[in-house]
Coordinates of C-alpha atoms and ligand atoms in Angstrom, one line a residue:
M6 CA -0.1 0.0 -0.1
K7 CA 1.5 3.3 -1.1
E8 CA 1.7 6.1 1.6
S9 CA -0.7 8.8 1.4
F10 CA 0.2 12.5 0.6
A11 CA -0.9 15.9 0.6
L12 CA 0.4 18.8 -1.5
I13 CA 0.5 22.4 -0.6
G14 CA 1.0 24.9 -3.2
P15 CA -0.6 23.7 -6.6
G16 CA 1.8 25.7 -8.8
R17 CA 3.9 24.5 -11.7
V18 CA 5.9 21.8 -9.7
G19 CA 3.1 21.0 -7.5
Q20 CA 0.4 20.0 -10.0
A21 CA 3.0 18.2 -12.2
V22 CA 4.1 16.1 -9.0
A23 CA 0.5 15.5 -7.6
R24 CA -0.6 14.2 -11.1
L25 CA 2.4 12.0 -11.6
L26 CA 2.1 10.7 -7.9
V27 CA -1.7 9.9 -8.4
E28 CA -1.0 8.1 -11.8
A29 CA 1.7 6.1 -9.8
G30 CA -1.1 5.0 -7.3
Y31 CA -0.3 7.4 -4.2
P32 CA -3.5 8.5 -2.5
L33 CA -3.8 12.2 -2.7
L34 CA -5.5 13.2 0.7
A35 CA -5.3 17.1 0.0
L36 CA -4.5 19.4 -2.4
V37 CA -4.2 22.8 -0.5
S38 CA -4.2 26.0 -2.3
R39 CA -5.1 29.6 -0.7
D40 CA -7.8 29.9 -3.4
E41 CA -10.8 27.7 -3.8
T42 CA -11.0 27.9 -7.5
R43 CA -7.3 27.0 -7.9
A44 CA -7.6 24.2 -5.6
R45 CA -10.5 22.5 -7.5
Q46 CA -8.7 23.2 -10.9
A47 CA -5.6 21.7 -9.6
A48 CA -7.2 18.7 -8.1
R49 CA -9.1 18.0 -11.3
F50 CA -5.7 18.3 -13.1
A51 CA -4.2 15.7 -10.7
G52 CA -7.1 13.3 -11.3
C53 CA -8.5 13.5 -7.6
P54 CA -11.1 16.3 -7.5
Q55 CA -12.2 15.5 -3.9
A56 CA -8.7 16.2 -2.6
A57 CA -9.3 20.1 -3.4
S58 CA -8.9 22.2 -0.1
T59 CA -8.1 25.8 1.2
D60 CA -7.7 24.1 4.8
L61 CA -4.2 23.6 5.7
Q62 CA -5.3 21.3 8.6
R63 CA -6.4 18.8 6.0
A64 CA -2.9 18.2 4.9
T65 CA -1.6 17.2 8.4
A66 CA -3.5 13.8 8.2
A67 CA -1.0 12.6 5.4
R68 CA 2.0 10.4 5.8
L69 CA 3.9 12.7 3.2
I70 CA 3.3 16.3 3.2
M71 CA 4.9 18.1 0.2
L72 CA 5.5 21.9 0.2
A73 CA 5.6 23.1 -3.4
V74 CA 5.5 26.8 -2.5
P75 CA 8.1 29.5 -3.3
D76 CA 11.4 29.0 -1.6
D77 CA 11.1 32.0 0.8
Q78 CA 7.7 30.6 2.0
L79 CA 9.1 27.1 3.0
R80 CA 10.1 28.0 6.6
P81 CA 6.9 30.1 7.4
L82 CA 4.8 27.3 6.0
A83 CA 6.4 24.6 7.7
A84 CA 6.1 26.6 11.0
R85 CA 2.5 26.8 10.4
L86 CA 2.1 23.0 10.0
H87 CA 4.0 22.4 13.2
R88 CA 1.7 24.6 15.0
L89 CA -1.3 22.7 13.7
G90 CA 0.3 19.4 14.9
L91 CA 1.8 16.7 12.8
Q92 CA 1.7 13.0 13.5
P93 CA 4.9 11.3 14.4
G94 CA 6.5 9.6 11.4
T95 CA 5.4 12.2 8.9
L96 CA 7.7 13.0 6.3
L97 CA 7.9 16.6 5.2
I98 CA 9.2 17.2 1.5
H99 CA 10.0 20.2 -0.3
F100 CA 11.3 20.8 -4.1
S101 CA 13.8 23.5 -3.7
G102 CA 17.2 22.9 -5.2
F103 CA 18.8 25.3 -2.9
H104 CA 17.5 25.0 0.7
P105 CA 18.3 22.0 2.8
A106 CA 15.5 19.8 3.7
D107 CA 15.9 20.5 7.4
I108 CA 14.6 24.0 6.7
L109 CA 11.3 22.3 7.4
L110 CA 12.1 20.8 10.9
T111 CA 12.1 22.6 14.1
D112 CA 14.6 21.8 16.9
A113 CA 11.7 20.9 19.3
E114 CA 10.3 18.2 17.0
Q115 CA 12.5 15.2 17.0
Q116 CA 10.0 12.5 15.5
L117 CA 9.8 14.2 12.0
Q118 CA 11.8 13.6 9.1
A119 CA 12.4 15.8 6.0
L120 CA 13.5 15.6 2.3
A121 CA 14.4 17.9 -0.4
I122 CA 13.6 16.3 -3.7
H123 CA 14.8 18.6 -6.6
P124 CA 13.9 17.6 -10.2
L125 CA 16.8 18.9 -12.3
Q126 CA 14.3 20.0 -14.9
T127 CA 12.4 23.0 -15.7
F128 CA 8.6 23.4 -15.2
A129 CA 7.3 26.2 -17.4
D130 CA 3.8 25.1 -16.5
A131 CA 2.2 22.1 -15.0
V132 CA 1.5 20.4 -18.3
M133 CA 5.0 20.8 -19.6
G134 CA 6.4 19.7 -16.3
T135 CA 4.3 16.5 -16.2
H136 CA 6.0 15.7 -19.7
N137 CA 9.4 16.9 -18.6
L138 CA 10.0 15.3 -15.4
P139 CA 9.8 11.5 -16.5
G140 CA 13.3 10.8 -17.2
S141 CA 15.1 13.6 -15.5
P142 CA 17.6 13.2 -12.7
C143 CA 16.3 14.4 -9.3
S144 CA 18.5 15.2 -6.3
V145 CA 17.4 13.7 -2.8
E146 CA 18.8 15.3 0.3
G147 CA 17.7 15.2 3.9
S148 CA 17.2 13.0 6.9
P149 CA 19.5 9.8 6.3
E150 CA 16.7 7.3 7.4
A151 CA 14.4 8.9 4.8
L152 CA 16.6 8.8 1.7
S153 CA 15.5 5.7 0.4
R154 CA 11.8 6.6 0.6
G155 CA 12.7 9.8 -1.2
E156 CA 14.4 7.6 -3.9
E157 CA 11.2 5.6 -4.3
L158 CA 9.0 8.7 -4.8
V159 CA 11.4 10.0 -7.4
E160 CA 11.2 6.7 -9.3
A161 CA 7.3 6.7 -8.8
L162 CA 7.5 10.1 -10.5
G163 CA 9.6 8.5 -13.4
G164 CA 12.7 10.6 -12.3
I165 CA 16.1 9.2 -11.8
P166 CA 17.4 9.7 -8.0
F167 CA 21.0 10.8 -7.1
R168 CA 21.9 12.0 -3.6
L169 CA 23.2 15.3 -2.7
R170 CA 24.7 16.7 0.6
G171 CA 23.3 20.1 2.0
E172 CA 26.7 21.8 1.5
Q173 CA 26.8 21.0 -2.1
K174 CA 23.4 22.7 -2.9
A175 CA 24.3 26.3 -3.5
L176 CA 26.8 25.5 -6.3
Y177 CA 24.7 22.6 -7.5
H178 CA 21.7 24.9 -7.9
A179 CA 23.7 27.8 -9.3
A180 CA 24.7 25.3 -12.0
A181 CA 21.3 24.5 -12.8
C182 CA 20.2 28.1 -13.0
V183 CA 23.3 29.1 -15.2
L184 CA 22.2 26.4 -17.7
S185 CA 18.4 26.7 -17.7
N186 CA 17.5 30.3 -16.7
N187 CA 20.5 32.0 -18.5
L188 CA 19.8 30.0 -21.5
V189 CA 16.3 31.6 -21.7
A190 CA 17.8 34.9 -20.9
N191 CA 20.4 34.5 -23.5
T192 CA 17.8 33.6 -26.1
R193 CA 15.9 36.6 -25.3
A194 CA 19.1 38.7 -25.7
A195 CA 19.6 37.2 -29.3
C196 CA 16.1 38.0 -30.2
E197 CA 16.6 41.7 -29.0
I198 CA 19.9 42.0 -30.9
F199 CA 18.1 40.5 -34.0
A200 CA 15.2 42.7 -33.8
A201 CA 17.5 45.7 -33.7
C202 CA 18.3 45.1 -37.3
G203 CA 14.8 45.6 -38.5
F204 CA 12.5 42.5 -37.3
E205 CA 9.8 42.1 -34.9
R206 CA 11.1 40.3 -31.8
E207 CA 8.5 37.4 -32.3
Q208 CA 9.7 37.1 -35.9
A209 CA 13.3 37.1 -34.8
F210 CA 12.4 34.3 -32.3
E211 CA 10.7 32.2 -35.1
L212 CA 13.7 32.6 -37.4
L213 CA 16.0 31.6 -34.5
K214 CA 14.2 28.6 -33.2
P215 CA 15.8 26.0 -35.7
L216 CA 19.3 27.3 -34.7
L217 CA 18.3 27.0 -31.1
S218 CA 17.0 23.4 -31.5
G219 CA 20.2 22.5 -33.8
T220 CA 22.5 23.8 -31.3
L221 CA 20.7 21.9 -28.4
R222 CA 20.9 18.8 -30.5
S223 CA 24.6 19.0 -31.1
L224 CA 25.3 20.1 -27.4
T225 CA 23.4 17.2 -26.1
T226 CA 25.2 14.8 -28.5
L227 CA 28.7 16.1 -28.5
G228 CA 29.0 18.1 -25.3
P229 CA 30.0 21.7 -24.9
D230 CA 33.5 21.6 -26.0
L231 CA 32.8 19.9 -29.4
A232 CA 29.5 21.6 -30.0
L233 CA 30.9 25.3 -30.1
T234 CA 31.1 26.8 -33.7
G235 CA 31.2 30.5 -34.8
P236 CA 33.7 33.1 -35.4
L237 CA 35.1 32.9 -31.8
S238 CA 35.8 29.3 -32.1
R239 CA 37.6 29.9 -35.7
G240 CA 39.5 32.8 -34.6
D241 CA 37.6 35.4 -37.0
I242 CA 38.8 38.6 -35.1
Q243 CA 37.5 41.0 -37.8
T244 CA 34.0 39.4 -37.4
V245 CA 34.1 39.8 -33.6
T246 CA 35.5 43.4 -34.0
A247 CA 32.5 44.3 -36.3
H248 CA 30.0 42.5 -33.9
L249 CA 31.3 44.6 -31.0
D250 CA 31.0 47.9 -33.1
A251 CA 27.4 47.1 -34.0
L252 CA 26.3 46.0 -30.4
A253 CA 28.0 49.3 -29.1
K254 CA 24.7 51.1 -30.5
L255 CA 22.6 48.6 -28.4
P256 CA 21.7 48.7 -24.7
D257 CA 24.8 47.9 -22.6
D258 CA 23.7 44.5 -21.1
L259 CA 23.7 43.0 -24.7
Q260 CA 27.3 44.0 -25.5
Q261 CA 28.2 42.7 -21.7
I262 CA 26.6 39.3 -22.4
Y263 CA 28.3 39.0 -25.7
R264 CA 31.7 39.9 -24.0
V265 CA 31.3 37.6 -21.0
L266 CA 30.1 34.5 -22.7
G267 CA 32.4 35.2 -25.7
R268 CA 35.4 34.9 -23.2
K269 CA 34.2 31.4 -22.2
A270 CA 34.0 30.5 -25.8
V271 CA 37.6 31.6 -26.4
Q272 CA 38.4 29.5 -23.3
I273 CA 36.9 26.4 -24.8
G274 CA 38.5 27.1 -28.2
L275 CA 41.9 27.3 -26.5
E276 CA 41.4 24.1 -24.6
R277 CA 40.2 22.1 -27.6
G278 CA 43.0 23.4 -29.9
S279 CA 40.8 25.1 -32.4
L280 CA 42.4 28.4 -31.2
D281 CA 46.2 29.0 -30.9
K282 CA 47.4 31.1 -27.9
K283 CA 48.2 34.3 -29.9
T284 CA 44.6 34.5 -31.3
A285 CA 43.0 33.5 -28.0
G286 CA 45.0 36.3 -26.4
M287 CA 43.9 38.8 -29.1
L288 CA 40.2 37.7 -28.8
S289 CA 40.2 37.8 -25.0
R290 CA 41.8 41.3 -24.9
L291 CA 39.1 42.5 -27.5
L292 CA 36.3 40.8 -25.3
A293 CA 37.7 42.2 -22.1
P294 CA 35.3 44.6 -20.1
P295 CA 35.6 48.1 -21.8
D296 CA 37.3 50.8 -19.6
Ligands
LIG302 N1 9.6 25.9 -11.9 C1 10.6 25.1 -11.7 O1 11.1 25.1 -12.9 C2 11.3 24.4 -10.6 C3 12.2 23.4 -11.0 C4 12.7 22.6 -9.8 C5 12.2 22.9 -8.5 N2 11.5 23.9 -8.3 C6 11.0 24.4 -6.9 O2 9.7 23.8 -6.8 C7 9.0 24.7 -5.9 C8 7.8 25.5 -6.4 O3 8.1 26.2 -7.4 P1 7.2 26.6 -8.6 O4 8.0 27.1 -9.8 O5 6.1 25.5 -9.0 O6 6.3 27.8 -8.1 P2 5.1 28.5 -8.4 O7 4.5 27.9 -9.9 O8 5.0 29.7 -8.3 O9 3.9 27.8 -7.4 C9 4.0 28.0 -6.1 C10 2.6 27.9 -5.4 O10 2.7 28.3 -4.2 C11 1.6 28.8 -3.6 N3 2.0 30.0 -2.9 C12 2.5 31.1 -3.4 N4 2.8 31.9 -2.5 C13 2.5 31.3 -1.2 C14 2.5 31.9 0.2 N5 3.0 33.0 0.5 N6 2.0 31.0 1.1 C15 1.7 29.7 0.6 N7 1.5 29.2 -0.7 C16 2.0 30.2 -1.6 C17 0.8 29.2 -4.9 O11 -0.4 28.4 -4.8 P3 -1.8 29.1 -4.3 O12 -1.9 30.5 -4.7 O13 -2.8 28.2 -5.3 O14 -1.8 28.9 -3.0 C18 1.5 28.8 -6.0 O15 0.9 28.4 -7.1 C19 10.1 25.9 -5.3 O16 10.7 25.4 -4.1 C20 11.0 25.7 -6.5 O17 12.6 26.2 -6.1 C21 10.9 24.8 -9.3

């Protein structure tokens, strides 16, 4: 018999997790939102309409209580749950990649356990999350005696569990953000630069999309060192100089992005041998922050 669960915060991650766990046969006792309509919609999405609730107390009956709320709300929400009273043996779970699991525990309460399960995946909305999570690595960190329960849950979600220690989380999470969030921001920057030569930003994105998916295909197949192409990887100094001149007319952040990531590309080119030391040095000086 699978353990019952409650989920608080039916946002992007919460709804996807609730639906996947219900599909895996975990009984959903309560899906708690601060708003009645959202609770009903989310419970329907999870396939368990009777679980909809705005009453936090209902969550305390479950063996597994999942807090899928913004990171800054984890500690205050956990404190509210402790005040309501939790049964011994309850396992509290959050999904932040940064905070350690014990943010959910109080010193006074020794009989509870906590886990942080972080899907190394992006959830732009609940539906995308439901499709993206299966097959994704998920870190599991927290009370040692609860780690295997966390791994079981990850497997029920279709994820691939791996263990992480609390002190690793800041850099681990920063890496995930540099990859996913900065890729999105970088794509937006590319659209702005493209639009500046006379296109609508939406049209620029449509035209850039095949380049984005082609880059991701070679990146995931070959890895970052071999996937790099372009003037920086070839040492085309005149082209890079012309880019910087053109970018100088645009908002400063766009040129800064070009310079910072360009220096990383030069490092790759040098390390894999497509750039010699002299050319790499000239490019690095060209891309250095302007005085
Ligand atoms: N999105 C991602 O790509 C992603 C990936 C991995 C991990 N995570 C982690 O997953 C957790 C949830 O993130 P999310 O992106 O799903 O967030 P989200 O879409 O913003 O959803 C959070 C939900 O929490 C509830 N909430 C908001 N403020 C609250 C408050 N003050 N008190 C109580 N409930 C509140 C809201 O539900 P109601 O308004 O209905 O109450 C909201 O839908 C975070 O710990 C995040 O770090 C996110």
